[in-house]
Amino acid sequence: MYFDNILAALNSTLYFTMIGVLLFVLPGLVVGFVISIFQAATQINESALSFLPKICAVLLTLAWLAPWWMAHLVDFFR
């Protein structure tokens, strides 16, 4: 029975971590993909054009989802 509790806690931790990482990495991936298509179409090779929008997308997502994420984090640790 004790081993089942450990596996359930590990499963919940891995699921929670996966959702948390995906919430903040996925917008950066999508914005990076769109910017790379734009750069390939216009042949503009500016490094700031690929870096700054990704950072802004991740920070905006973090600001938007931080209250929800913290509420779930507190519930998880209780």
Phi, psi and omega in degrees: 000322180295321179295324178295322178294320179295316179295322178293319178294319178295319178297315179296320180295315180294320178295315180298318178295317180298315179296318180297318180292317181296325181298328185256342178270324184301316176298324177295322178293317181294314180295321177297321178295315180295318180294321180293324175295318178298317180293323179291325181286325184258354181058037174263121181246067178256126184289327179293331179293331179269335186271312186295316178297326178293317178297316179297320180295318180292319180293320177295321177295319177297316179294325182284320186261358183300315178298318178296316182295318180292324177296318178290326178294317178294318178297324180294318182283342174283000000 
